CSV table of N, CA and C in Angstrom, one decimal:
chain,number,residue,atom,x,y,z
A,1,UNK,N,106.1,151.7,115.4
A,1,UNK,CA,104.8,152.2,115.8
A,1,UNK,C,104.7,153.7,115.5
A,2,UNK,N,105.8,155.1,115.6
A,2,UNK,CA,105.8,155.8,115.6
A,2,UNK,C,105.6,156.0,113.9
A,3,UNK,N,106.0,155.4,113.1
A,3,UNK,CA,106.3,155.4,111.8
A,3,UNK,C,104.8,155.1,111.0
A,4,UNK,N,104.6,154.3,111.9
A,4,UNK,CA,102.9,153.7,111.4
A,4,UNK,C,101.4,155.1,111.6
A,5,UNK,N,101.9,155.6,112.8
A,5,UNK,CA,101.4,156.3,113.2
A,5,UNK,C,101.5,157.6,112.1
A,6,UNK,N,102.5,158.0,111.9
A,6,UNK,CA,102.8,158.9,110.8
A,6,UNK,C,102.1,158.8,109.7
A,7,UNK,N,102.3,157.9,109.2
A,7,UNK,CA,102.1,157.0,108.0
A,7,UNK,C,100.7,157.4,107.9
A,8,UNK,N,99.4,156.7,108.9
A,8,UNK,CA,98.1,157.0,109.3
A,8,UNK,C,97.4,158.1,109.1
A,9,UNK,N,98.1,159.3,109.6
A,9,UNK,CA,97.9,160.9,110.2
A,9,UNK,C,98.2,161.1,108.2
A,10,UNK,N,99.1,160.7,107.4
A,10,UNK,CA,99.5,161.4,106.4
A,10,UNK,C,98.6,160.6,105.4
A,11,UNK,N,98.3,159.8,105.8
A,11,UNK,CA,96.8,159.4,104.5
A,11,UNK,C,95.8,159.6,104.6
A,12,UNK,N,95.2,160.3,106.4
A,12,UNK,CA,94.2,161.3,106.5
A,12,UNK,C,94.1,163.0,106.0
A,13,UNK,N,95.6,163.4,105.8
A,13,UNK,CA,95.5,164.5,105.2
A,13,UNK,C,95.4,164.3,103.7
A,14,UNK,N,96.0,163.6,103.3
A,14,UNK,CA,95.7,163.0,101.7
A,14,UNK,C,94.2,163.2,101.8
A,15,UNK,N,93.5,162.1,102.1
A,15,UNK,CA,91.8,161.8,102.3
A,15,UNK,C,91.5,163.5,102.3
A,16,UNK,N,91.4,164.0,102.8
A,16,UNK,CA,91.1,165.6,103.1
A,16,UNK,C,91.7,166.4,102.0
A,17,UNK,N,92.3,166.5,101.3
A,17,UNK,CA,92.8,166.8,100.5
A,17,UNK,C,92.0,166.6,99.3
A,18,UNK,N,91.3,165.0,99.3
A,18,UNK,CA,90.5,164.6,98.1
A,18,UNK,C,89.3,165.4,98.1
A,19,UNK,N,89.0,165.0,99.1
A,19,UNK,CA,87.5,165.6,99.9
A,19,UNK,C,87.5,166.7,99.6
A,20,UNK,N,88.2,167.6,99.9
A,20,UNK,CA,88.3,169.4,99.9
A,20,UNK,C,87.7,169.5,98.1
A,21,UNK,N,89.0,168.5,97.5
A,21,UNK,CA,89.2,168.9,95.7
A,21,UNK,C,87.8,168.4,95.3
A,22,UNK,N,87.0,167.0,95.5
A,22,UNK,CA,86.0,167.0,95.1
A,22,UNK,C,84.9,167.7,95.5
A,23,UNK,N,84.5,168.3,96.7
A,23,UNK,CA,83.5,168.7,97.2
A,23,UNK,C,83.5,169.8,97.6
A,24,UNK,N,84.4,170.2,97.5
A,24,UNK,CA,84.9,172.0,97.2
A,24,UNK,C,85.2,172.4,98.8
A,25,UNK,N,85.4,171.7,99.7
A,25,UNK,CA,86.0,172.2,101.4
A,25,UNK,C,85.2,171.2,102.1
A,26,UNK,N,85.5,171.5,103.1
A,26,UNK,CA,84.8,170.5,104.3
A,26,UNK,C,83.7,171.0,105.0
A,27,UNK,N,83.5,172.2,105.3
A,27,UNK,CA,82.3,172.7,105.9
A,27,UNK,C,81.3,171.8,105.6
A,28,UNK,N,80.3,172.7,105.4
A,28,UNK,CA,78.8,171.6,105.0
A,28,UNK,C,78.8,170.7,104.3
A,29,UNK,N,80.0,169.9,103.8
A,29,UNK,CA,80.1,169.0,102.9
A,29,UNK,C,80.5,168.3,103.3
A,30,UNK,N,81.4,168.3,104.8
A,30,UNK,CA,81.7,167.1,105.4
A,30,UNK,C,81.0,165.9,105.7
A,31,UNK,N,80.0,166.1,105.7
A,31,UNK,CA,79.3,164.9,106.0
A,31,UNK,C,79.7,164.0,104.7
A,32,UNK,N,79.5,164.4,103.4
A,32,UNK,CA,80.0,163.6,102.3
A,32,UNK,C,81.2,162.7,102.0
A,33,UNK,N,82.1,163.9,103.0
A,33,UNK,CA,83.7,163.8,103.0
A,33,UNK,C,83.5,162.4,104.2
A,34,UNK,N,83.3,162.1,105.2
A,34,UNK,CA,82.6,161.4,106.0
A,34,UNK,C,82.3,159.9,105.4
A,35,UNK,N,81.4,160.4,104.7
A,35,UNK,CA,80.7,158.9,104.2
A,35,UNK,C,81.2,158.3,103.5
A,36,UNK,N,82.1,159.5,102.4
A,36,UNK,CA,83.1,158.9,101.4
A,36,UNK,C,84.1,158.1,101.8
A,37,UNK,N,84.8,158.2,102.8
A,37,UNK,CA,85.9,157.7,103.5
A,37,UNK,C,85.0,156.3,104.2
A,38,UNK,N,83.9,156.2,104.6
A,38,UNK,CA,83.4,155.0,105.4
A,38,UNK,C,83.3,153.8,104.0
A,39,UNK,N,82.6,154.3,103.0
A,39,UNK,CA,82.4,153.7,101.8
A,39,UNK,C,84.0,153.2,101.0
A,40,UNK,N,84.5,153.9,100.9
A,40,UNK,CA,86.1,153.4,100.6
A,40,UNK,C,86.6,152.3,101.7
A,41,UNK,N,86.3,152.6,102.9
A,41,UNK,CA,86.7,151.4,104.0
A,41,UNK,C,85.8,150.3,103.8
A,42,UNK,N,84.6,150.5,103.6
A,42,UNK,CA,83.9,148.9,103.4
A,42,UNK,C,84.0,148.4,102.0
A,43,UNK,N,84.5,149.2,101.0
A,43,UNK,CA,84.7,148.6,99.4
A,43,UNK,C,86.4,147.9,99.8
A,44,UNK,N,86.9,148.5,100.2
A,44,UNK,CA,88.0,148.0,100.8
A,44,UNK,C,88.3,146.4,101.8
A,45,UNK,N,87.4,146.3,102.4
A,45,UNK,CA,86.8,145.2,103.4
A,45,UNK,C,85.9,144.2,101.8
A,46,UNK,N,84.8,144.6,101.5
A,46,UNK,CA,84.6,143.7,100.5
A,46,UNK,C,85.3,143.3,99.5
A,47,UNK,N,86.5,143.7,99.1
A,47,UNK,CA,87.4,143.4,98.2
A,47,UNK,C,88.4,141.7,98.8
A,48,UNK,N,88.6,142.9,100.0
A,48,UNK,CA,89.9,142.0,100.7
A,48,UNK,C,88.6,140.2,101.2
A,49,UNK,N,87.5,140.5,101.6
A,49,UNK,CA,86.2,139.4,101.4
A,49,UNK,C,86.6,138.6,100.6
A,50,UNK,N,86.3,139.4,98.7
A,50,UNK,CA,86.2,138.1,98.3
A,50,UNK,C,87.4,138.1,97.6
A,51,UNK,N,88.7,138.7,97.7
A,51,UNK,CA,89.9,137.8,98.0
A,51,UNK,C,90.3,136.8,98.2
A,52,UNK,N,89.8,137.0,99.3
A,52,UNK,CA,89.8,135.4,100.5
A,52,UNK,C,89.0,134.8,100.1
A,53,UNK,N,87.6,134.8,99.6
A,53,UNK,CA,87.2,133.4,99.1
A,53,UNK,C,87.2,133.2,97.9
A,54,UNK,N,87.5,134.2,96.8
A,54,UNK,CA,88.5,133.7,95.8
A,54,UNK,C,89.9,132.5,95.5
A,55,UNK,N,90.4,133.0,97.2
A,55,UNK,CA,91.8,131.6,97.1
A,55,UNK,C,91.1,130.7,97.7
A,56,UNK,N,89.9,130.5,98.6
A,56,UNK,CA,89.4,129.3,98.8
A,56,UNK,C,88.7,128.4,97.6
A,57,UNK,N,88.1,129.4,96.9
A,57,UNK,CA,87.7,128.6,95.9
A,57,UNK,C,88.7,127.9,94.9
A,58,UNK,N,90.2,128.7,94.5
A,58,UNK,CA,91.1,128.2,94.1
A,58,UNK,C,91.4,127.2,94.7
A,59,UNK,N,91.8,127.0,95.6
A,59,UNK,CA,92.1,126.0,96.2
A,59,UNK,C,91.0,124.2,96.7
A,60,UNK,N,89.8,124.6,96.8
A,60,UNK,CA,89.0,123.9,96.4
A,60,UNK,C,89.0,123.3,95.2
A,61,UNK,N,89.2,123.7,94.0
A,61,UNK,CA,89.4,123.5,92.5
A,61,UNK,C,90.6,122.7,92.7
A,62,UNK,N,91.7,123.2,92.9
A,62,UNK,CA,93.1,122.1,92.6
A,62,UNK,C,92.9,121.3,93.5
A,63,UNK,N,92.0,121.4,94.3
A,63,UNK,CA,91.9,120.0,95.3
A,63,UNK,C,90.9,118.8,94.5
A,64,UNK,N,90.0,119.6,94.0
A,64,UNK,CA,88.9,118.8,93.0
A,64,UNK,C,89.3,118.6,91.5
A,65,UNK,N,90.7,118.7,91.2
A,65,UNK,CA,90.8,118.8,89.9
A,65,UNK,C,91.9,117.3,90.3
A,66,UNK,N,92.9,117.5,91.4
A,66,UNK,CA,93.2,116.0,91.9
A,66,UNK,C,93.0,115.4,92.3
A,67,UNK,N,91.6,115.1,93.2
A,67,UNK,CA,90.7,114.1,93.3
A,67,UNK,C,90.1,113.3,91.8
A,68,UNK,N,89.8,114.1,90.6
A,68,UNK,CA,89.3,113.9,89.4
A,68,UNK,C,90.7,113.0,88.8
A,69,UNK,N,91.8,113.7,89.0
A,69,UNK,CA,93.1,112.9,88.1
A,69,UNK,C,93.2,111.0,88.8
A,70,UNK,N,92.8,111.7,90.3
A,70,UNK,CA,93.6,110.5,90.8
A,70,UNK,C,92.1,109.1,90.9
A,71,UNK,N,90.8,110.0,90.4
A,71,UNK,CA,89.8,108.6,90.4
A,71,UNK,C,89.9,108.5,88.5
A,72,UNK,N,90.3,108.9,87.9
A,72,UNK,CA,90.4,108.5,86.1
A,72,UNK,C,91.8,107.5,86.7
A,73,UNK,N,92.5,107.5,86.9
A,73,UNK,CA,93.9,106.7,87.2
A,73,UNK,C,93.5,105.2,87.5
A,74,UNK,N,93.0,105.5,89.0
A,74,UNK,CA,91.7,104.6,88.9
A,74,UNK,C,91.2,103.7,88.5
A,75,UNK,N,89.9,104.3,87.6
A,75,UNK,CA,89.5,103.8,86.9
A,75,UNK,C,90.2,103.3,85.8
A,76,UNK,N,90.9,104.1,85.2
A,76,UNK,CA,91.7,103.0,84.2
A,76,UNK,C,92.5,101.7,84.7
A,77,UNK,N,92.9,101.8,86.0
A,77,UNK,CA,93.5,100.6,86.7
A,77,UNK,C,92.6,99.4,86.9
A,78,UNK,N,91.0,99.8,86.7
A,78,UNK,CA,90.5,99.0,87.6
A,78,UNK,C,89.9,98.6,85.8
A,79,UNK,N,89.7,99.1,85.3
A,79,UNK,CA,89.1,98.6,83.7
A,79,UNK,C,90.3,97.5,83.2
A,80,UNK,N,91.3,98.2,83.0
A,80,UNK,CA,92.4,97.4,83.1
A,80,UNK,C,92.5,95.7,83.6
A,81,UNK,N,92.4,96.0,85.0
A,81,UNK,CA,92.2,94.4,85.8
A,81,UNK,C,90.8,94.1,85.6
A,82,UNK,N,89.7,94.5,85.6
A,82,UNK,CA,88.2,93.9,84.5
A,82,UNK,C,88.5,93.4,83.5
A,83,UNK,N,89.4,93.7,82.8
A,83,UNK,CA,89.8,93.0,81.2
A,83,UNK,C,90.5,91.8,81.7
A,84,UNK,N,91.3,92.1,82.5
A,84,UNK,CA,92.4,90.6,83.3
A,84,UNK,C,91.2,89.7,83.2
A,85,UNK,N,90.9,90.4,83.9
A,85,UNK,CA,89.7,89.1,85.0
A,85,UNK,C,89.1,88.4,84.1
A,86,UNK,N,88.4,89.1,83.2
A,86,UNK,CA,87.3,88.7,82.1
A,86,UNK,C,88.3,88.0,81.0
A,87,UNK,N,89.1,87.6,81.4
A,87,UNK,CA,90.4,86.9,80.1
A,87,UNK,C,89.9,85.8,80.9
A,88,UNK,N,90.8,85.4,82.1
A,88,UNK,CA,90.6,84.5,83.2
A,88,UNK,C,89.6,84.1,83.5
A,89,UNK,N,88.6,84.7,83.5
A,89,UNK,CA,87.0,84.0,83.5
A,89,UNK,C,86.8,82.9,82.2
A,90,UNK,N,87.2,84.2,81.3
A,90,UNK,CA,87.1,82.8,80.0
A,90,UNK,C,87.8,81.9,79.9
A,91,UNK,N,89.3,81.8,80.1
A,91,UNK,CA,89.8,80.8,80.3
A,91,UNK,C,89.5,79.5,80.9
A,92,UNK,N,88.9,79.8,82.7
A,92,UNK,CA,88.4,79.0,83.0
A,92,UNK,C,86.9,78.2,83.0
A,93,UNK,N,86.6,79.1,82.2
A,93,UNK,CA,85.2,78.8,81.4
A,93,UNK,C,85.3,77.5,80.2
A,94,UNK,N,86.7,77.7,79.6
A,94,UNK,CA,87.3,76.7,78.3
A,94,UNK,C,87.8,75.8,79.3
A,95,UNK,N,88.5,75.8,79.6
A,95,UNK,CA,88.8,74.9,80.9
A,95,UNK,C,87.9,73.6,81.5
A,96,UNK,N,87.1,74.6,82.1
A,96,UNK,CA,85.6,73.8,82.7
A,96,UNK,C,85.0,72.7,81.4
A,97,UNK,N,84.8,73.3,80.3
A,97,UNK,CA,84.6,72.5,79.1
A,97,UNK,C,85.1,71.4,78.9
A,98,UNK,N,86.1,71.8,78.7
A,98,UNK,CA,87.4,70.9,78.7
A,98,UNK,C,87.3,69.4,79.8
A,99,UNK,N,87.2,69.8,80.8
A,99,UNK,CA,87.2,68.5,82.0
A,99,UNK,C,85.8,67.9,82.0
A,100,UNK,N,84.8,69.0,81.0
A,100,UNK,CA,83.0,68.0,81.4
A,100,UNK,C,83.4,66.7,79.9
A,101,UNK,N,84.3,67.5,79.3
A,101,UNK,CA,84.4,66.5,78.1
A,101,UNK,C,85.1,65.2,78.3
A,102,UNK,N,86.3,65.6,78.9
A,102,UNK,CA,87.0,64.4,79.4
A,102,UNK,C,86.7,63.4,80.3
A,103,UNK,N,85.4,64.0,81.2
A,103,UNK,CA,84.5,63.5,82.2
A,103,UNK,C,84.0,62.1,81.3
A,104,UNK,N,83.4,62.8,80.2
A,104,UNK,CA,82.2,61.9,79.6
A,104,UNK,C,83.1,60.6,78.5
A,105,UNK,N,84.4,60.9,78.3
A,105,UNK,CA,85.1,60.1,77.9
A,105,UNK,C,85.7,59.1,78.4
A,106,UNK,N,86.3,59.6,79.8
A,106,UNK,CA,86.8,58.8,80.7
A,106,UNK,C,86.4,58.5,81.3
A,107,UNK,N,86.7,56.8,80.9
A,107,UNK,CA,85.9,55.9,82.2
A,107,UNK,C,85.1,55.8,83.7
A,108,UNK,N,84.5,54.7,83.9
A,108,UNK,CA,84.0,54.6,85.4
A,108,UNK,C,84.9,54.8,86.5
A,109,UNK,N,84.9,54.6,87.3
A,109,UNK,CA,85.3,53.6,88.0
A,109,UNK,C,85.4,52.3,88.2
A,110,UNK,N,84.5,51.8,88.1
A,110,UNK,CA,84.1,50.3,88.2
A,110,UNK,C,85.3,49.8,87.1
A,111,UNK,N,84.8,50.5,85.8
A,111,UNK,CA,85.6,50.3,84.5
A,111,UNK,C,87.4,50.7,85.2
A,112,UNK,N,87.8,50.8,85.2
A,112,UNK,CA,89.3,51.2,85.9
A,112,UNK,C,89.6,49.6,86.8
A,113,UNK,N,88.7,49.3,87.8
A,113,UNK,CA,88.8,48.4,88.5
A,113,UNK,C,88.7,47.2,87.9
A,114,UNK,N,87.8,47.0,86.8
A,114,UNK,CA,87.9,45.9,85.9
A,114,UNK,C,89.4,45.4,85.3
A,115,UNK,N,89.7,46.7,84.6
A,115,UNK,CA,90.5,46.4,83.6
A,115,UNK,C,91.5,46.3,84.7
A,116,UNK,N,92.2,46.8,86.0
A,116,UNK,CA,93.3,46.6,86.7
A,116,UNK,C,93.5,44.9,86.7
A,117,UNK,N,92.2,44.4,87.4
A,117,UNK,CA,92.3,43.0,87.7
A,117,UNK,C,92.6,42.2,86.7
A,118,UNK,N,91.7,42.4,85.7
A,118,UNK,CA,92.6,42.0,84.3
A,118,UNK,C,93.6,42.0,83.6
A,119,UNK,N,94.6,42.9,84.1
A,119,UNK,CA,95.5,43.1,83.7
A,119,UNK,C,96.0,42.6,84.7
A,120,UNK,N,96.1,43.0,85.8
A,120,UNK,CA,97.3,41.8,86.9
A,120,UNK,C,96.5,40.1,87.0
A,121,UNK,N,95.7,40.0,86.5
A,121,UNK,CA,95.4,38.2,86.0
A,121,UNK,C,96.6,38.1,85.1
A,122,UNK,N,96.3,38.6,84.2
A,122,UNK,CA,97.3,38.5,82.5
A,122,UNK,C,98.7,38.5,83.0
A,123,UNK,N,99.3,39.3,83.7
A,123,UNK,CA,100.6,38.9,84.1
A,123,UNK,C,100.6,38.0,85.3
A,124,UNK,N,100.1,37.5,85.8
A,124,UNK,CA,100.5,36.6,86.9
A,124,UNK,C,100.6,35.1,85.9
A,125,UNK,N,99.5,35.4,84.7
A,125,UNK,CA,99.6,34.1,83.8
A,125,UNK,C,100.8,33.8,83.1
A,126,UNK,N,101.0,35.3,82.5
A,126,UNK,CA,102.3,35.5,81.9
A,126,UNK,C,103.8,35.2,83.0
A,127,UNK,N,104.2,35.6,84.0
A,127,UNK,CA,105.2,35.0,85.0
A,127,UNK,C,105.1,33.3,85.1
A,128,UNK,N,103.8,32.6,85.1
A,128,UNK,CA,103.4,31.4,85.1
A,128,UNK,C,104.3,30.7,83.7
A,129,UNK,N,103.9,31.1,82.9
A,129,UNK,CA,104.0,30.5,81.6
A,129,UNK,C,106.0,31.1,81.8
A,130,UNK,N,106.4,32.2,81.7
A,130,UNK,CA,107.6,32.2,82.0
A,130,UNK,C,108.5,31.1,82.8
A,131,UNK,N,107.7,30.9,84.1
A,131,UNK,CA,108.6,30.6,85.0
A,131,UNK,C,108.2,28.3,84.2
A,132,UNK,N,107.2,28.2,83.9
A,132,UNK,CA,107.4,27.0,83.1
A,132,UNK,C,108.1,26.9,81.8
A,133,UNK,N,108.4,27.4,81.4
A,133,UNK,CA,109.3,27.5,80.3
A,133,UNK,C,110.6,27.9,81.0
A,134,UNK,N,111.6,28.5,82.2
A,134,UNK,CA,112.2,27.9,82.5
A,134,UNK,C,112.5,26.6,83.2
A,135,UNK,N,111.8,26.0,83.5
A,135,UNK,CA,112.1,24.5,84.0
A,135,UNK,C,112.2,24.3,83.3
Protein backbone atom coordinates (compact mmCIF):
# COMPACT_ATOMS: atom_id res chain seq x y z
CA UNK A 1 0.00 0.00 0.00
CA UNK A 2 2.69 2.38 1.16
CA UNK A 3 4.70 1.54 -1.90
CA UNK A 4 1.78 2.12 -4.25
CA UNK A 5 1.08 5.22 -2.71
CA UNK A 6 4.62 6.39 -3.50
CA UNK A 7 4.59 5.07 -6.65
CA UNK A 8 1.21 7.44 -7.36
CA UNK A 9 2.63 10.79 -5.63
CA UNK A 10 5.91 10.17 -8.04
CA UNK A 11 3.99 9.97 -11.41
CA UNK A 12 2.11 13.13 -10.32
CA UNK A 13 5.30 14.93 -10.02
CA UNK A 14 6.48 13.41 -13.30
CA UNK A 15 2.96 14.66 -14.85
CA UNK A 16 3.88 18.20 -13.50
CA UNK A 17 7.08 18.05 -14.62
CA UNK A 18 5.64 17.54 -18.29
CA UNK A 19 3.13 20.08 -17.87
CA UNK A 20 5.63 22.79 -16.54
CA UNK A 21 8.17 21.69 -19.84
CA UNK A 22 5.33 21.89 -22.21
CA UNK A 23 3.37 24.85 -21.14
CA UNK A 24 6.01 26.74 -19.70
CA UNK A 25 4.70 26.44 -15.49
CA UNK A 26 1.50 25.84 -14.03
CA UNK A 27 0.03 29.20 -13.23
CA UNK A 28 -2.46 30.18 -15.79
CA UNK A 29 -1.79 27.30 -17.71
CA UNK A 30 -2.96 24.92 -15.35
CA UNK A 31 -6.00 24.50 -16.53
CA UNK A 32 -4.29 22.82 -19.68
CA UNK A 33 -2.03 20.92 -17.44
CA UNK A 34 -5.57 19.72 -15.96
CA UNK A 35 -7.15 18.69 -19.03
CA UNK A 36 -4.10 17.19 -20.35
CA UNK A 37 -3.80 14.72 -17.61
CA UNK A 38 -7.90 14.04 -17.77
CA UNK A 39 -7.39 13.38 -21.65
CA UNK A 40 -4.41 10.96 -21.09
CA UNK A 41 -6.74 9.06 -18.45
CA UNK A 42 -9.59 8.66 -20.92
CA UNK A 43 -7.14 7.73 -23.99
CA UNK A 44 -5.88 5.40 -21.52
CA UNK A 45 -9.50 3.95 -20.61
CA UNK A 46 -10.23 3.85 -24.47
CA UNK A 47 -7.29 1.93 -25.24
CA UNK A 48 -7.58 -0.60 -22.35
CA UNK A 49 -11.82 -0.62 -24.07
CA UNK A 50 -10.85 -1.84 -27.04
CA UNK A 51 -8.32 -4.11 -25.73
CA UNK A 52 -10.85 -5.94 -24.30
CA UNK A 53 -12.94 -6.20 -27.18
CA UNK A 54 -10.23 -6.86 -29.34
CA UNK A 55 -9.67 -10.35 -27.28
CA UNK A 56 -13.36 -10.77 -27.56
CA UNK A 57 -13.37 -10.56 -30.98
CA UNK A 58 -10.36 -12.88 -31.04
CA UNK A 59 -11.88 -15.20 -29.43
CA UNK A 60 -15.12 -15.12 -31.12
CA UNK A 61 -13.04 -15.85 -34.46
CA UNK A 62 -11.23 -19.12 -33.07
CA UNK A 63 -14.59 -20.05 -31.85
CA UNK A 64 -16.02 -19.46 -35.48
CA UNK A 65 -13.11 -20.61 -37.27
CA UNK A 66 -13.95 -24.18 -35.23
CA UNK A 67 -17.38 -24.29 -35.63
CA UNK A 68 -16.41 -23.78 -39.65
CA UNK A 69 -13.61 -26.82 -39.30
CA UNK A 70 -15.87 -28.98 -37.39
CA UNK A 71 -19.28 -28.40 -39.97
CA UNK A 72 -16.63 -29.07 -43.40
CA UNK A 73 -15.77 -32.43 -41.36
CA UNK A 74 -19.22 -32.84 -41.48
CA UNK A 75 -20.10 -32.36 -44.37
CA UNK A 76 -17.54 -34.34 -45.93
CA UNK A 77 -18.79 -37.30 -43.63
CA UNK A 78 -22.21 -36.80 -44.60
CA UNK A 79 -21.29 -36.49 -48.68
CA UNK A 80 -19.34 -39.43 -48.03
CA UNK A 81 -22.43 -41.62 -46.56
CA UNK A 82 -24.75 -39.88 -49.59
CA UNK A 83 -22.34 -41.65 -51.96
CA UNK A 84 -22.82 -45.00 -49.64
CA UNK A 85 -26.41 -44.64 -49.74
CA UNK A 86 -26.76 -43.67 -53.47
CA UNK A 87 -24.46 -47.00 -54.28
CA UNK A 88 -27.17 -48.94 -52.16
CA UNK A 89 -30.01 -47.34 -53.62
CA UNK A 90 -28.77 -48.54 -56.92
CA UNK A 91 -28.07 -51.72 -55.96
CA UNK A 92 -31.35 -52.25 -54.69
CA UNK A 93 -32.84 -50.63 -57.63
CA UNK A 94 -30.91 -53.72 -59.86
CA UNK A 95 -32.11 -55.92 -57.46
CA UNK A 96 -35.77 -54.88 -57.64
CA UNK A 97 -35.24 -55.58 -61.54
CA UNK A 98 -33.92 -58.53 -61.01
CA UNK A 99 -37.00 -60.22 -58.92
CA UNK A 100 -39.80 -58.24 -61.41
CA UNK A 101 -37.90 -60.41 -64.08
CA UNK A 102 -37.87 -63.63 -62.29
CA UNK A 103 -41.43 -62.79 -61.28
CA UNK A 104 -42.58 -62.89 -64.97
CA UNK A 105 -40.57 -66.06 -65.61
CA UNK A 106 -41.56 -68.00 -62.78
CA UNK A 107 -44.41 -69.82 -62.62
CA UNK A 108 -48.01 -69.60 -61.11
CA UNK A 109 -48.97 -71.10 -58.61
CA UNK A 110 -51.55 -73.10 -59.85
CA UNK A 111 -48.65 -74.09 -62.29
CA UNK A 112 -46.32 -75.44 -59.19
CA UNK A 113 -49.43 -77.33 -57.99
CA UNK A 114 -50.00 -79.00 -61.27
CA UNK A 115 -46.72 -80.14 -61.88
CA UNK A 116 -46.35 -81.49 -57.92
CA UNK A 117 -49.34 -83.82 -58.52
CA UNK A 118 -47.92 -84.97 -61.50
CA UNK A 119 -45.03 -85.71 -60.37
CA UNK A 120 -46.10 -87.67 -57.25
CA UNK A 121 -48.81 -89.61 -59.82
CA UNK A 122 -45.49 -90.56 -61.82
CA UNK A 123 -43.88 -92.00 -58.89
CA UNK A 124 -46.54 -93.78 -57.19
CA UNK A 125 -46.80 -95.42 -60.88
CA UNK A 126 -43.26 -95.88 -60.87
CA UNK A 127 -43.20 -97.85 -57.11
CA UNK A 128 -46.29 -99.73 -58.76
CA UNK A 129 -44.52 -101.00 -61.77
CA UNK A 130 -41.39 -101.59 -59.34
CA UNK A 131 -43.05 -103.32 -56.73
CA UNK A 132 -44.73 -105.72 -59.81
CA UNK A 133 -41.68 -106.48 -61.30
CA UNK A 134 -40.65 -107.75 -57.95
CA UNK A 135 -43.20 -110.39 -57.57
Amino acid sequence: MIFSSCRKKNQKQKKRKVCKNILGGIGKNGYFCGKLDSMAVELQQTVSRIAAKSRIILERYELMKRQLKASAEKIDQLEHDLGRIRAENERLRSQVDYLKIAAVVAPEREDVERTRTLLSNLVREIDKCIADLND
